[in-house]
Amino acid sequence: MPAEFPVERSETAFTDYKLPLSPAQAAVEAGRCLFCHDAPCVTACPTHIDIPQFIRKIANGNDRGAAKTIFESNILGMSCARVCPVEVLCVGACVYNDLDEPPIQIGKLQRHATDRAFDEGWRFFKAGAPTGRRVALVGGGPASLAAAHELRRLGHACTIFERRDFLGGLNTTGIAPHKLKADRSVTEAAWVLEIGGVELRTGAEIGRDVSLADLERDFDAVFVGIGLGADSRAKVPGEDLPGVLGAVDWIERMKLGDAGLAGVRRAVVVGAGNTAMDAARELLALGVPQVTTLYRGTEDAMGGYAHEWRAARVAGVRAEWRAVTTAFEGAGRLERLRCVRVDEARTPVAGSQFTLEADLALLAIGQSRLGAVLAGLKGITVESGIVRVDAHGFTGRPGWYAGGDCANGGKEVVNAAAEGMAAARAIDRALAAGGGIGRKEVPRG
Amino acid sequence: MADLSTQTGGIRSPNPFWLASAPPANSGAQIQRAFDAGWGGAVWKTLGTPIQNVSSRFGGHAIGNARGAGFNNIELITDRPLEVNFREIAETKKRWPHNPIIASLMVETREEWREIIKRSIDAGADGLELNFGCPHGMCERGMGSAVGQEPAVNERITSWACEFSTVPVLVKLTPNVSDIVPHGMAAKRGGAHGVSLINTIKSIIAVDIDRFVPEPRVGSLSTNGGYCGAAVKPIALHMVAALAREPGFGLPISGIGGVRNWRDAVEFMLLGSSTVQVCTEVMLRGYRVVEDMRDGLEEYMHSKGFTRVQDMVGKAVPAFSEWGDLDMNYETVARINADTCIGCQLCIAACHDGAHQCIHPQEGTRVPRIDESECVGCNLCQIVCPSPGCITMDRVDNGHPPATWNDHVNHGATLRPKKGSH
Ligand SMILES: Cc1cc2nc3c(=O)[nH]c(=O)nc-3n(C[C@H](O)[C@H](O)[C@H](O)COP(=O)(O)OP(=O)(O)OC[C@H]3O[C@@H](n4cnc5c(N)ncnc54)[C@H](O)[C@@H]3O)c2cc1C
Ligand SMILES: Cc1cc2nc3c(=O)[nH]c(=O)nc-3n(C[C@H](O)[C@H](O)[C@H](O)COP(=O)(O)O)c2cc1C
Ligand code: SF4
């Protein structure tokens, strides 16, 4: 348990939504895998873990080999096993779905092997022979961790600059605690960095404490994995009232400390993406009796996964579809939201005004984008705050790479891991070919 | 990490996993893909005067959901021209110089053996395997198991091969004999450098109960085929071990029969095989099954402190003994762990109907009770129990010193009283 988190945190009240498999269950489930040729689950996994092979190893009693196979493709395989939306990735692709038989529980099997690796202290990877090259990683989230690990395997010295005083990014501060708790994410980051040779500069924000010029001076290449920024604002009167918060901001408070729900009886979550679904379920689970989501579109158009909404609905979350808030009101703190229905073109429907009583409103309508921090570096394109990169994470400016949420606009941990790893390999190829910061050569993928 | 390199009869291999002579080792392109996937060596599909095959030619024995738990075939030796096979052996050797290719051979006359051995070695084969095992089609023509079942013929042909060959000669034995030992000894007398076993077992895999024809069906008829796959492993293990412990034998062994994973391979090795060969599991799942065979073997060797394959070969042979040498006074009883018992009571049914009627239901719980004074320690309940580790066979000290049946018969050693009233 890292010193900076209190032992008693609101998130510690949560138990796992998806239960781990016992060894006997894992053996039975692994034995069901068909070991498909050119398996669709492997294609569906952004890090392309050799899923049939690791499952076969579990079936044959070789958990250690299974863990090795997983980490070989995805060093964040432990947290991904818990946080990945497997329903739309590997498990969703399992051919058993077409036989109307239950698909293989790939996430749970992955958890079986990777948890065991953590419990038993298994280690698989060594740093590569030193190349004498230095790479900076901006941000200490999943993208940078995956990139740093791969770069160390390839022998490059690494320095991570993280503005907070702990690692893991949103994996630590954002993931629903019924999937993964903050301390487990921090433990994972430390486990990844056991490969050695990664200098940690926490509390160091690029653009404030360390300049881009400093990076260009001190490093041969830079990987930017700064993720997304603060919750977007609703731009509606009254949103500065106490009791109106950003959802990601509130989730972080809940995970790292106290959720501040004393006296909260009714909460509204604005939005219908996965962050909104998580926040709504978390509020209910922490004892808020009435939780309503408010979304301008229909149920079919919601951004959140169907399986997440189903779980939220089963838990008791209510929804107002095709409605927007026009004002947050209250005497000194939030008491109600003024709302109105909208039509397909999202224009308010005359006479459809209504009011939702609420002591807490969470805005889950997206996160700001941080690409602006790179503005001014010639050759790098930032579009609506997203850093533009090619398939290997290259930005166009020699030596500069990016991946994860800041470059893909906000996806999953597993995408960040895949993009971090791909960028690390591209950096290695570029450096080997004489490219890097300040070089003319534009590396090719 | 452990060193997986090994050798059988002087044929060196980077790891103990070889493709058995069968469809997965039918052509150069296949074997090169297999080497790419990590296989150590390959025994080429048996060469001889090319034959023609029928369709269909395979049958599968499903046990519950386990498709292909047993497998049989009525396929013969290669149906491709010899010169094509030899050209591909040469090509494959050029690309993969360190992975052994063993030419499996089956011809009739001394002159044919001389000729085919010369051509195999000229093509680059690292060793020969004499196929004295095929139990269908070829034996009716006086080859295959017709040779393997006659020690004198086996010895004669082996001696020809050893006379003509400049590379190691393995003899592939048929399991279709009552005792494998005389056949292994015949190969040894003939000068073989090692043996491979088992080939397939004579079988009818199933009967089509609507058409009244056995399977696999060729039109309206069928014939007996060779049985292999996971189901034959126990038979193969016994035959390997019977030779490995035979005092006068001592030849290296390449173990074959039902190897699906690293554990199976380890069992063959502990009973005396320095390499293992695989056919059915590759036919069912492809070459990439070798990844966990290698990985799992390496992990196993590491966990046991074996640094070389040779450290483990034959390690369980001394513990494979005669019934008359077992300690009759060694006593175990079954015990049920109530915490992990799920109350299915399969053990009650098994013990009552299939053993000694000493597991009983108890009032107020689904957890059965074992009457230890009646339990003969047979293992049946443990075998049927679906909850891992729930039933254990625990040693009990009955105060009787060890005594074998042979001690009893020859020296009057005292045996503990027979247990159980049933
Ligand atoms: C509420 C919520 C729930 C989610 N649930 C899931 C889920 O269940 N499953 C899933 O797969 N994904 C989930 N995600 C998405 C997932 O968390 C992200 O896709 C992933 O964390 C992105 O990784 P990253 O490394 O790109 O960015 P981040 O995780 O955001 O990490 C970026 C890091 O960079 C640091 N940083 C930012 N700017 C600077 C700077 N200028 N200088 C130094 N450091 C800086 C930040 O402090 C942060 O630590 C969720 C996201 C949210 C918001
Ligand atoms: C379809 C098929 C064809 C085979 N052909 C040959 C052959 O040509 N020569 C030979 O020595 N053994 C042949 N065998 C036997 C295998 O090499 C092997 O000894 C046997 O299948 C047992 O191994 P397994 O359980 O791994 O399949 C064949 C087996 C099968 C299933
Ligand atoms: S496995 Fe291939 S060759 Fe055999 S029957 Fe099927 S399609 Fe034909």
Short mmCIF file of C-alpha atoms in Angstrom, two decimals, chain A residues 146-288:
data_model
loop_
_atom_site.label_atom_id
_atom_site.label_comp_id
_atom_site.label_asym_id
_atom_site.label_seq_id
_atom_site.Cartn_x
_atom_site.Cartn_y
_atom_site.Cartn_z
CA ALA A 146 4.13 -0.21 -21.51
CA ALA A 147 6.47 1.88 -23.63
CA ALA A 148 9.10 2.17 -20.88
CA HIS A 149 9.10 -1.59 -20.25
CA GLU A 150 9.58 -2.39 -23.91
CA LEU A 151 12.28 0.28 -24.27
CA ARG A 152 14.14 -1.24 -21.30
CA ARG A 153 13.96 -4.68 -22.87
CA LEU A 154 15.56 -3.10 -25.90
CA GLY A 155 18.31 -1.53 -23.75
CA HIS A 156 17.40 2.17 -23.82
CA ALA A 157 17.64 4.23 -20.63
CA CYS A 158 14.26 5.68 -19.62
CA THR A 159 13.01 8.60 -17.54
CA ILE A 160 9.32 8.96 -16.70
CA PHE A 161 8.01 12.47 -15.99
CA GLU A 162 4.71 12.32 -14.10
CA ARG A 163 3.01 15.38 -12.73
CA ARG A 164 1.36 13.50 -9.89
CA ASP A 165 3.28 11.78 -7.15
CA PHE A 166 2.18 8.27 -8.12
CA LEU A 167 2.04 6.17 -11.30
CA GLY A 168 -0.68 4.39 -13.22
CA GLY A 169 -2.65 7.35 -14.61
CA LEU A 170 -6.37 6.66 -14.89
CA ASN A 171 -5.71 3.01 -14.11
CA THR A 172 -5.01 4.27 -10.60
CA THR A 173 -7.47 7.16 -10.38
CA GLY A 174 -10.32 6.28 -12.74
CA ILE A 175 -11.14 2.58 -12.99
CA ALA A 176 -14.29 1.40 -11.24
CA PRO A 177 -13.19 -0.19 -7.95
CA HIS A 178 -15.30 -3.27 -8.59
CA LYS A 179 -12.72 -3.96 -11.32
CA LEU A 180 -9.44 -2.61 -9.96
CA LYS A 181 -8.46 -0.57 -6.92
CA ALA A 182 -5.87 2.18 -6.83
CA ASP A 183 -3.28 0.31 -4.77
CA ARG A 184 -3.35 -2.66 -7.15
CA SER A 185 -2.60 -0.35 -10.07
CA VAL A 186 0.29 1.26 -8.22
CA THR A 187 1.59 -2.20 -7.32
CA GLU A 188 1.43 -3.12 -10.99
CA ALA A 189 3.39 -0.03 -12.00
CA ALA A 190 6.10 -0.90 -9.49
CA TRP A 191 6.15 -4.51 -10.76
CA VAL A 192 6.57 -3.29 -14.36
CA LEU A 193 9.44 -1.02 -13.34
CA GLU A 194 11.26 -3.85 -11.57
CA ILE A 195 12.95 -4.40 -14.92
CA GLY A 196 15.23 -1.59 -13.69
CA GLY A 197 16.83 1.36 -15.38
CA VAL A 198 13.76 3.63 -15.35
CA GLU A 199 14.37 6.95 -13.61
CA LEU A 200 11.21 8.33 -12.01
CA ARG A 201 10.53 12.06 -11.91
CA THR A 202 7.20 12.31 -10.12
CA GLY A 203 5.73 15.71 -9.33
CA ALA A 204 7.27 16.96 -12.55
CA GLU A 205 4.84 18.47 -15.05
CA ILE A 206 6.02 18.95 -18.58
CA GLY A 207 5.28 22.50 -19.69
CA ARG A 208 5.53 23.79 -16.12
CA ASP A 209 8.38 22.16 -14.19
CA VAL A 210 10.23 20.79 -17.19
CA SER A 211 10.17 22.45 -20.60
CA LEU A 212 9.96 20.81 -24.00
CA ALA A 213 13.35 22.33 -24.72
CA ASP A 214 14.78 20.53 -21.68
CA LEU A 215 13.51 17.25 -23.10
CA GLU A 216 14.93 17.97 -26.54
CA ARG A 217 18.28 18.79 -24.97
CA ASP A 218 18.53 15.79 -22.65
CA PHE A 219 16.98 12.92 -24.60
CA ASP A 220 17.30 11.07 -27.89
CA ALA A 221 13.56 10.48 -28.12
CA VAL A 222 10.36 11.37 -26.27
CA PHE A 223 7.19 9.35 -25.83
CA VAL A 224 4.15 11.44 -24.90
CA GLY A 225 1.50 9.57 -22.92
CA ILE A 226 -0.27 12.36 -21.06
CA GLY A 227 -3.80 11.02 -21.45
CA LEU A 228 -6.78 13.31 -21.26
CA GLY A 229 -7.35 16.29 -18.98
CA ALA A 230 -10.04 17.49 -16.60
CA ASP A 231 -13.77 16.81 -17.07
CA SER A 232 -15.44 18.99 -19.67
CA ARG A 233 -17.73 21.69 -18.36
CA ALA A 234 -21.42 21.87 -19.28
CA LYS A 235 -21.36 25.61 -19.95
CA VAL A 236 -24.69 25.93 -18.19
CA PRO A 237 -25.61 28.47 -15.50
CA GLY A 238 -24.96 27.35 -11.93
CA GLU A 239 -22.34 24.72 -12.65
CA ASP A 240 -19.98 26.35 -10.15
CA LEU A 241 -22.37 25.61 -7.30
CA PRO A 242 -21.05 23.29 -4.61
CA GLY A 243 -22.53 19.86 -5.38
CA VAL A 244 -21.73 20.02 -9.11
CA LEU A 245 -18.55 18.07 -9.92
CA GLY A 246 -16.74 16.51 -12.81
CA ALA A 247 -17.31 12.73 -12.81
CA VAL A 248 -13.66 11.77 -13.33
CA ASP A 249 -12.73 14.22 -10.60
CA TRP A 250 -15.28 12.69 -8.20
CA ILE A 251 -14.24 9.14 -9.08
CA GLU A 252 -10.67 10.04 -8.21
CA ARG A 253 -11.74 11.43 -4.80
CA MET A 254 -13.75 8.26 -4.19
CA LYS A 255 -10.83 6.02 -5.14
CA LEU A 256 -8.07 7.85 -3.30
CA GLY A 257 -9.98 9.16 -0.29
CA ASP A 258 -13.50 10.03 0.81
CA ALA A 259 -16.30 10.21 -1.76
CA GLY A 260 -18.02 13.00 0.23
CA LEU A 261 -21.48 11.49 -0.01
CA ALA A 262 -22.71 12.34 3.48
CA GLY A 263 -26.28 13.62 3.15
CA VAL A 264 -26.51 12.88 -0.56
CA ARG A 265 -29.92 11.30 -1.26
CA ARG A 266 -30.38 12.02 -4.94
CA ALA A 267 -27.68 12.24 -7.56
CA VAL A 268 -27.77 12.98 -11.27
CA VAL A 269 -25.03 11.91 -13.65
CA VAL A 270 -24.99 13.93 -16.85
CA GLY A 271 -23.88 11.80 -19.80
CA ALA A 272 -24.22 8.18 -20.96
CA GLY A 273 -20.69 7.09 -21.69
CA ASN A 274 -18.75 4.50 -19.72
CA THR A 275 -17.60 7.10 -17.21
CA ALA A 276 -21.25 8.00 -16.56
CA MET A 277 -22.17 4.33 -16.18
CA ASP A 278 -19.31 3.75 -13.75
CA ALA A 279 -20.11 6.84 -11.70
CA ALA A 280 -23.80 5.97 -11.48
CA ARG A 281 -23.11 2.40 -10.31
CA GLU A 282 -20.53 3.64 -7.84
CA LEU A 283 -22.95 6.19 -6.34
CA LEU A 284 -25.63 3.53 -5.85
CA ALA A 285 -23.18 1.07 -4.40
CA LEU A 286 -21.97 3.69 -1.91
CA GLY A 287 -25.50 4.15 -0.65
CA VAL A 288 -27.02 7.02 -2.62
#
